[in-house]
Amino acid sequence: MASVARIVAMTIQTRRERERAERERLIVTAARDLAEAEGWDAVTTRRLAAEIEYSQPVLYSHFKGKDAIMAAVAVRGCEELTVELRASAAAAEGARERLAAVGRAYTGFGRRRPALYDVMFTHRVDLPFATPEAPPALQEAFGELLSAVEPLAAEGEDPALLTETYWAGLHGLVTLMRSGRLPEQAHDRRLALLIGRFAPRATAR
Amino acid sequence: MASVARIVAMTIQTRRERERAERERLIVTAARDLAEAEGWDAVTTRRLAAEIEYSQPVLYSHFKGKDAIMAAVAVRGCEELTVELRASAAAAEGARERLAAVGRAYTGFGRRRPALYDVMFTHRVDLPFATPEAPPALQEAFGELLSAVEPLAAEGEDPALLTETYWAGLHGLVTLMRSGRLPEQAHDRRLALLIGRFAPRATAR
DNA sequence: CAGTGTTCCTAGCGCTGCTAGCGAGGAGAG
DNA sequence: CTCTCCTCGCTAGCAGCGCTAGGAACACTG
């Protein structure tokens, strides 16, 4: 009897936990969608609460604060980015073309999903980044870049550092363009120049 | 008599305008200093008003809003950046060394004055950038980069676009590092890699 | 069915950027 | 020198922000 009761309690418990987890996903999805539709300024705790049809304090039973919600959105964004990078790399042949493909995919992601990109790579958000405790999704995304850059590293060059440098170039292009500092229309040519610097034709042929 | 009165009135007018202009400079300086000391979050209109020893609404008689104040700080920042870039370029010899010098100066500026850098190149601020109406200070800063990059452009490459691409690389390094996405300690090596891509040794020698 | 514990909502705090409207004080006219 | 006017900067307040305390209502336990 006692054991049965315990089992029942456990299943009720698990159902509750499942519902909680589902609601948490709902919060993150709502925050992301709202941000992508109207920008992060429109994502207020009140607005978000209305969106999920709960009251404000519920948010704080899932996340420490608004920043934590944004961090969760960022992690989900990394997963999406990884998928896109992987797909583009898989479809490309040759080292130079692989580098170009991930570059296009990366900047395309940043331009197509500006709000998501911002929370991942621009906004201050308390996520561990350049450490072993970084979210796996983030490490995978970096890994995709790494495997595209690595074959193009010259002798004596650290592939990881070279990848970070290439990443910085892509990131700079995306952010400067999106904030109006660089004109949109020449993006492809700038990207081609960047790629050319990291994969000289001599190396590819 | 009438003319004398008019002249007196004019000098009074000019004195007032001078005082107003001085107060405007005071506001911008206070905003910049406060931001550099405690970050932009600490720069509230109340705090800023207290700093300049006037009441809040005075700020709005000079600037349309907080964003306009930040834009003014950004313009002043561009002037400072131009000075530093120019000095570093002048002290360097050879195309490759010039490129490296401005790269070091640029990233050094970003690391040394993070709040100022953010308002210039990261925060959304309604300044015309990539247009002829851009602030002269901004165009000069870009010009400094341009004259360092131009000699290194290959045949058929647009020097302006190449400069924008180099700028993006520097900007990416600064922002990713400052937001914790890239570890600080390897900055010099990443910068060296970037410079190496834009000024191959073969070109310099 | 009563007791118990959790869950979620209402209400409110201190702060933000920004603005309306008043009162003091100097400028100009006679 | 006095009176009028007008400019200037202040006090006070609005709506909205992130976040939290405390009580009501619900579901489960025995």
XYZ file of N, CA and C in Angstrom, chain B residues 4 14 24 34 39 55 64 79 83 86 88 90 92 117 120 130 135 151 170-171 194:
63
model
N 22.186 101.191 -30.537
C 22.974 100.816 -29.360
C 22.250 99.734 -28.560
N 24.496 86.798 -27.217
C 25.635 85.914 -27.487
C 26.198 85.330 -26.203
N 25.891 72.690 -22.479
C 25.682 71.503 -23.311
C 26.933 70.620 -23.294
N 30.471 59.690 -16.449
C 29.658 58.811 -15.606
C 29.567 57.419 -16.222
N 29.352 52.715 -16.009
C 28.563 52.037 -17.032
C 27.312 52.820 -17.390
N 18.306 70.774 -12.825
C 17.206 69.816 -12.696
C 17.043 69.048 -14.014
N 16.916 66.059 -27.302
C 15.566 65.520 -27.453
C 15.280 64.442 -26.413
N 35.911 61.603 -32.257
C 37.027 62.539 -32.364
C 38.244 61.999 -31.615
N 42.002 60.798 -33.224
C 43.308 61.276 -32.752
C 44.236 60.099 -32.478
N 45.272 58.271 -35.708
C 46.200 59.086 -36.479
C 47.603 59.023 -35.885
N 48.888 56.711 -33.986
C 49.518 55.398 -34.118
C 49.977 55.161 -35.554
N 50.884 57.433 -37.691
C 52.032 58.290 -37.990
C 53.326 57.710 -37.439
N 54.108 54.628 -37.284
C 54.475 53.332 -37.864
C 55.111 53.502 -39.236
N 33.204 53.120 -26.270
C 33.171 52.299 -27.484
C 31.765 51.767 -27.749
N 29.484 54.235 -29.255
C 29.880 54.590 -30.614
C 29.481 53.511 -31.611
N 26.554 55.354 -42.506
C 27.148 55.062 -43.809
C 26.595 55.977 -44.888
N 28.559 62.152 -39.194
C 29.369 63.163 -38.516
C 30.796 63.164 -39.072
N 46.777 50.642 -49.154
C 47.971 50.139 -49.857
C 48.018 48.618 -49.947
N 38.116 43.907 -36.584
C 38.538 44.565 -35.347
C 37.348 44.708 -34.392
N 36.239 45.146 -34.943
C 35.040 45.352 -34.123
C 34.573 44.038 -33.490
N 44.560 38.219 -37.510
C 43.737 39.066 -38.380
C 44.615 39.945 -39.264
